[in-house]
Coordinates of C-alpha atoms and ligand atoms in Angstrom, one line a residue:
X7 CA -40.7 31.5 -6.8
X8 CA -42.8 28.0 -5.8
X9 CA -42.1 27.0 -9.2
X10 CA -38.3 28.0 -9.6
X11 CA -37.9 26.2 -6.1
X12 CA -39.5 22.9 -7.2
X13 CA -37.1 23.3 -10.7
X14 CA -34.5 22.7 -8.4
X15 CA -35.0 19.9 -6.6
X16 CA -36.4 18.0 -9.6
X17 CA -32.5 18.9 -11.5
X18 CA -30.6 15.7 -10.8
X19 CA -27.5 16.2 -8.5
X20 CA -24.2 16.6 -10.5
X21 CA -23.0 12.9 -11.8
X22 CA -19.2 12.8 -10.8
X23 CA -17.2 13.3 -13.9
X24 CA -14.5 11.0 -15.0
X25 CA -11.7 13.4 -14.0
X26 CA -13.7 13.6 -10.2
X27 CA -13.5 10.2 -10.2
X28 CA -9.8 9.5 -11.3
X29 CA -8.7 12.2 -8.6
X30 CA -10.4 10.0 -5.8
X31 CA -9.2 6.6 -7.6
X32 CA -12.4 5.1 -6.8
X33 CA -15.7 4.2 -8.7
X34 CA -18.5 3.7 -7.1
X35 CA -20.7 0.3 -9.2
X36 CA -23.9 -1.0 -7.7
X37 CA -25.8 -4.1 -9.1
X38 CA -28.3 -6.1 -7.4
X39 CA -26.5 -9.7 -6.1
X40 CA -29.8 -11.8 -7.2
X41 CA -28.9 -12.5 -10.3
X42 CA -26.6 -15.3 -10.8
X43 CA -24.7 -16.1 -12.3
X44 CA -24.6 -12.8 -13.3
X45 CA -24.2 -10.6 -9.6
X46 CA -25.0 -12.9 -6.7
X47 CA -23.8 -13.3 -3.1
X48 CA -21.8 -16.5 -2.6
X49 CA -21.9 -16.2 1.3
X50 CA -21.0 -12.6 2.3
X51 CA -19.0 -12.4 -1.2
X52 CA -20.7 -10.8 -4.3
X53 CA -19.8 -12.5 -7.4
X54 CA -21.0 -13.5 -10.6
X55 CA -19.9 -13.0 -14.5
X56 CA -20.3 -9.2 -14.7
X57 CA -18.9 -8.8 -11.1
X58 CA -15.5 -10.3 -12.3
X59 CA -16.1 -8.3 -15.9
X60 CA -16.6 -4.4 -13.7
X61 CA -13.9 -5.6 -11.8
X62 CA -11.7 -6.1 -14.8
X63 CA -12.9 -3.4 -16.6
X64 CA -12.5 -1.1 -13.4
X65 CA -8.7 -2.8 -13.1
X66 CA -8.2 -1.5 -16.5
X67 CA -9.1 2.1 -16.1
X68 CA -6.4 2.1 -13.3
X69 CA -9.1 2.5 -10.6
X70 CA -10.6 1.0 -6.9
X71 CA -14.1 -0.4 -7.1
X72 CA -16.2 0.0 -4.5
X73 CA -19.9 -2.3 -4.9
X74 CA -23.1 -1.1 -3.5
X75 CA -25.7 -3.7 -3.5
X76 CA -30.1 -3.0 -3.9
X77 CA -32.9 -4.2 -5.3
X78 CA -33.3 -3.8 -9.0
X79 CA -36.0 -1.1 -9.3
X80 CA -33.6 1.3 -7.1
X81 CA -30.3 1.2 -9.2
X82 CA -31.3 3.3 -12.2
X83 CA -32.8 5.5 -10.0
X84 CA -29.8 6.3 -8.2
X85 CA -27.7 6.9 -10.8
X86 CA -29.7 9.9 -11.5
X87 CA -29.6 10.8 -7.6
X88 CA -25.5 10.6 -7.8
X89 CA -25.6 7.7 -5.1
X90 CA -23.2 5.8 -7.3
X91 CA -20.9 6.3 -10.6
X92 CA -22.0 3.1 -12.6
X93 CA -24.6 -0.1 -13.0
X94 CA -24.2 -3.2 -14.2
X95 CA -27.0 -5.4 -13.1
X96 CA -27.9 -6.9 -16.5
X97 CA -29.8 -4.3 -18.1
X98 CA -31.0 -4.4 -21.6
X99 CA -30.8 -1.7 -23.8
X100 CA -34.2 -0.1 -24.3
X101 CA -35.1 2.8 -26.0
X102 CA -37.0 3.9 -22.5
X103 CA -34.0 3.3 -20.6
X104 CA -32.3 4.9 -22.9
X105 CA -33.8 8.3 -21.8
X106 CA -33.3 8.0 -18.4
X107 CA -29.6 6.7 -18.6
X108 CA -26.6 6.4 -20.9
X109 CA -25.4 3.2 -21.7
X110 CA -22.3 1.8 -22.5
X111 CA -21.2 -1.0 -24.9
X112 CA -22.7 -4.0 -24.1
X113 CA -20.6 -6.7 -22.0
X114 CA -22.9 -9.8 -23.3
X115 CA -25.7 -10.7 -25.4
X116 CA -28.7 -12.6 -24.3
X117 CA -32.1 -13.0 -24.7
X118 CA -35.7 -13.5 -22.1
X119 CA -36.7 -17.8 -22.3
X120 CA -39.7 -19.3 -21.3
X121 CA -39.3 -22.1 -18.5
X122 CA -41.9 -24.2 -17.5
X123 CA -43.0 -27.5 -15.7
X124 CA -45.2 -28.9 -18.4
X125 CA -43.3 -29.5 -21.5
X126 CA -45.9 -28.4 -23.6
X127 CA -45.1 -24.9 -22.6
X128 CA -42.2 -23.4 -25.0
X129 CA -43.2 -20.9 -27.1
X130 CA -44.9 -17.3 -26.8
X131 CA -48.0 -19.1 -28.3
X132 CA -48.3 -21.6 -25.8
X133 CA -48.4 -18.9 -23.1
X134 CA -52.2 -18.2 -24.2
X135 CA -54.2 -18.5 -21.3
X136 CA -51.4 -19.0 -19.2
X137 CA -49.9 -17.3 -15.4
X138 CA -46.5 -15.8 -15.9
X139 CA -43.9 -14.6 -12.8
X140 CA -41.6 -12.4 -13.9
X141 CA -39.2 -10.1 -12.1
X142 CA -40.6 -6.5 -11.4
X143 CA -39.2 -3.5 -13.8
X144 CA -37.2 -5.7 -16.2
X145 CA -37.2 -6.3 -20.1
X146 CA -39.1 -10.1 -19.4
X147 CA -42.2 -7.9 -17.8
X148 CA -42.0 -5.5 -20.7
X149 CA -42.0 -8.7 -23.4
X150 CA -44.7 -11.0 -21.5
X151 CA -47.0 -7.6 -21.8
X152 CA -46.9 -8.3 -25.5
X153 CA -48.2 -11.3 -25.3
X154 CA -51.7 -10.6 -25.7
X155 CA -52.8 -13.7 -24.7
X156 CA -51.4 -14.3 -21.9
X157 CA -54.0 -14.7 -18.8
X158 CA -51.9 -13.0 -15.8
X159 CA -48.2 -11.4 -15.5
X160 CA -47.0 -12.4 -11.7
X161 CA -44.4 -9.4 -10.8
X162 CA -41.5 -10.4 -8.0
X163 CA -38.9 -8.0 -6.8
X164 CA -36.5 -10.7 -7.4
X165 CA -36.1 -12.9 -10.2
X166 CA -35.4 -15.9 -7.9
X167 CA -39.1 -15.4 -6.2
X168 CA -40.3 -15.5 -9.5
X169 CA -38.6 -18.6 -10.0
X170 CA -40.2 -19.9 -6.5
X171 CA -43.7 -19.3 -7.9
X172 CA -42.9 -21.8 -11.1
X173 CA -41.6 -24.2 -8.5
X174 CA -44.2 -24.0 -6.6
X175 CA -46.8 -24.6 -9.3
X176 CA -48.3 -21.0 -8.6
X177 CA -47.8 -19.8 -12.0
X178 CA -47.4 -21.8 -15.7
X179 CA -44.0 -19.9 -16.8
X180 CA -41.5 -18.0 -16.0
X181 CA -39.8 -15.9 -17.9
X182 CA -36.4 -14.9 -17.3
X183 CA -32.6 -14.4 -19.0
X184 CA -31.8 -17.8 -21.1
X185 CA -28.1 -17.8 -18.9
X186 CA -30.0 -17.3 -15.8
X187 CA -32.8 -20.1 -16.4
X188 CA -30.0 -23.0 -17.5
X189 CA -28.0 -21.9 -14.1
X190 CA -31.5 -22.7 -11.9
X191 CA -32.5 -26.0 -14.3
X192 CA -28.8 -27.2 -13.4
X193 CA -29.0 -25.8 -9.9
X194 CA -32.2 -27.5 -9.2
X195 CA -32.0 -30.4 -10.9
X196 CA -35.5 -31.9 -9.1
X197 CA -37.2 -28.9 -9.5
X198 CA -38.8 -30.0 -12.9
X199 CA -38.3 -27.0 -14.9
X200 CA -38.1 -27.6 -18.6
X201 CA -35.9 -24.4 -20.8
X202 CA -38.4 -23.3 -23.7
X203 CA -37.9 -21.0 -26.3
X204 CA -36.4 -17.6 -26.6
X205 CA -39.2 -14.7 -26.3
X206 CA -36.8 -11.5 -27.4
X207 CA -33.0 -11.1 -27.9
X208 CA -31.3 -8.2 -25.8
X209 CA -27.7 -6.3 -26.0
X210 CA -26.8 -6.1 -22.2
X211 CA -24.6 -3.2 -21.1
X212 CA -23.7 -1.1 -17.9
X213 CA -25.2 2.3 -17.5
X214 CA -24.1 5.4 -16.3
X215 CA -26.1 8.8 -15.3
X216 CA -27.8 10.5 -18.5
X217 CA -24.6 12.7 -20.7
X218 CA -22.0 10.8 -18.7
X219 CA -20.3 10.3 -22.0
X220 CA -16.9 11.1 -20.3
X221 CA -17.4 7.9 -18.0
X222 CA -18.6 5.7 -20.4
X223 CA -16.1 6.4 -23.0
X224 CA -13.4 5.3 -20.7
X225 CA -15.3 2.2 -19.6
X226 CA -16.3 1.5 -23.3
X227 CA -12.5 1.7 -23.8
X228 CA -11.6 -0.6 -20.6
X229 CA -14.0 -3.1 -22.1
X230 CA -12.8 -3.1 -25.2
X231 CA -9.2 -3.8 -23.9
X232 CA -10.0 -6.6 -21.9
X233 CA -12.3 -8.5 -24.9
X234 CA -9.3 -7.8 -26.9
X235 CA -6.4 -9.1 -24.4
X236 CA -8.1 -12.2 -23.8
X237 CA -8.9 -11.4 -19.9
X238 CA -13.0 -11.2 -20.8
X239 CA -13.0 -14.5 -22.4
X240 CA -11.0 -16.1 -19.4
X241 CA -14.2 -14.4 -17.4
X242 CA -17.2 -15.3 -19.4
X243 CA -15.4 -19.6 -20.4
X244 CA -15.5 -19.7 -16.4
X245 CA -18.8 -19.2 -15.5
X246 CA -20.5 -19.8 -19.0
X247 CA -18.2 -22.8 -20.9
X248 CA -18.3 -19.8 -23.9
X249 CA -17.6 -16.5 -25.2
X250 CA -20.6 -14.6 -24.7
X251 CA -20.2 -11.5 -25.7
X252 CA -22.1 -9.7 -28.5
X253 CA -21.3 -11.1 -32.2
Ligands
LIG15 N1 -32.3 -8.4 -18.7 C1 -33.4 -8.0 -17.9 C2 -33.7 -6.5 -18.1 O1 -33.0 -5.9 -18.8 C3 -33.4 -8.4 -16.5 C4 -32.3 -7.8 -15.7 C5 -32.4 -8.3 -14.3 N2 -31.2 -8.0 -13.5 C6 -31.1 -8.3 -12.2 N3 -30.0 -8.0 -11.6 N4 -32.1 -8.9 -11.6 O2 -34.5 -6.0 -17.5

């Protein structure tokens, strides 16, 4: 009984179906709002790239959005708990992930860069030895790890306190996406930071609860319609000066 009991609770609550969710005419998308440009706060507003690209896509499939916005580490999580329909918070596509969530198409392609103060810092060999901050949970933890050389990994909640700690001189690098890290060099101009190389190339999609192929076949759909009617690239030459989307 103790054990069919515990079964239970560990089954993850019903995701909402796409038909559940046309009938109410509203998705539910959470993303974290630390990320820009990708999802940020601009005042009380959240904004950002893939804000304006779930919007669109959302648009498309006929539907309200409603955002929810938390910390990285809890959005996966919830999609398992049915606190919300969809993510797009920049997640890469991993094979881990993969198990845990299903992913859609992805909406750009990028890659994890190394930025540093001292110039001499660029490349995965140069991080021998070396203190690196990187957000907590993500794909640039995952890569730094590999690194074998590397002295310490410096995990942050947020990416931006992981850019504090370069700043700040309390790490050598910081790893972090390549869109991200030319958005804080131009942003902080004084700050010093210098763009190195590329450490890994990712496929960036939205994710949806594990077998939620009904929802993500419509949004795969959506995102396909608005990369082929032009709207996407209006998006991504906005914010980026360039198509970004996978080639
Ligand atoms: N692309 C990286 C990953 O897949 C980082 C994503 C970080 N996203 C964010 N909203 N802070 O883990």
């Amino acid at each position: 009984m103790a054990t069919a009991a515990a079964a239970t609770l560990a089954l993850p609550a019903q995701a909402r179906t796409i038909d559940e969710i046309r009938k109410d005419g509203k998705i539910v998308v959470a993303t974290e709002g630390q990320f820009a440009p990708f999802n940020f706060f601009q005042g009380a507003k959240l904004t950002g790239f893939e804000v304006e690209v779930a919007e669109a896509v959302v648009a498309k499939m006929g539907l309200k959005i409603e955002w929810k916005a938390l910390s990285f580490d809890a959005l996966l999580t919830g999609l398992r708990q049915d606190r919300w329909d969809m993510v797009i918070a920049s997640h890469g596509i991993t094979d881990e992930r993969a198990k845990a969530v299903t992913f859609t198409e992805p909406h750009y392609c990028s890659g994890g860069v190394i930025v540093a103060k001292d110039a001499a810092i660029k490349t995965a060999k140069d991080l021998a030895g070396k203190v690196v901050s990187v957000q907590t949970g993500t794909t640039y933890l995952e890569n730094v790890k590999k690194v074998s050389a590397v002295k310490e990994v410096k995990n942050f909640p947020q990416d931006t306190d992981a850019r504090a700690a370069l700043v700040s001189g309390r790490v050598d690098a910081w790893v972090t996406d390549r869109f991200v890290a030319a958005n804080s060099l131009k942003a902080n101009p004084d700050a010093g930071m210098k763009l190195g190389d590329f450490l890994f190339i990712e496929r960036i999609a939205s994710a949806v609860a594990k077998g939620n192929t009904g929802l993500a076949t419509e949004v795969n759909k959506a995102l396909a319609a608005i990369q082929a009617d032009g709207s996407y690239a209006t998006i991504s030459k906005k914010w980026f000066g360039e198509d970004i989307r996978c080639k």
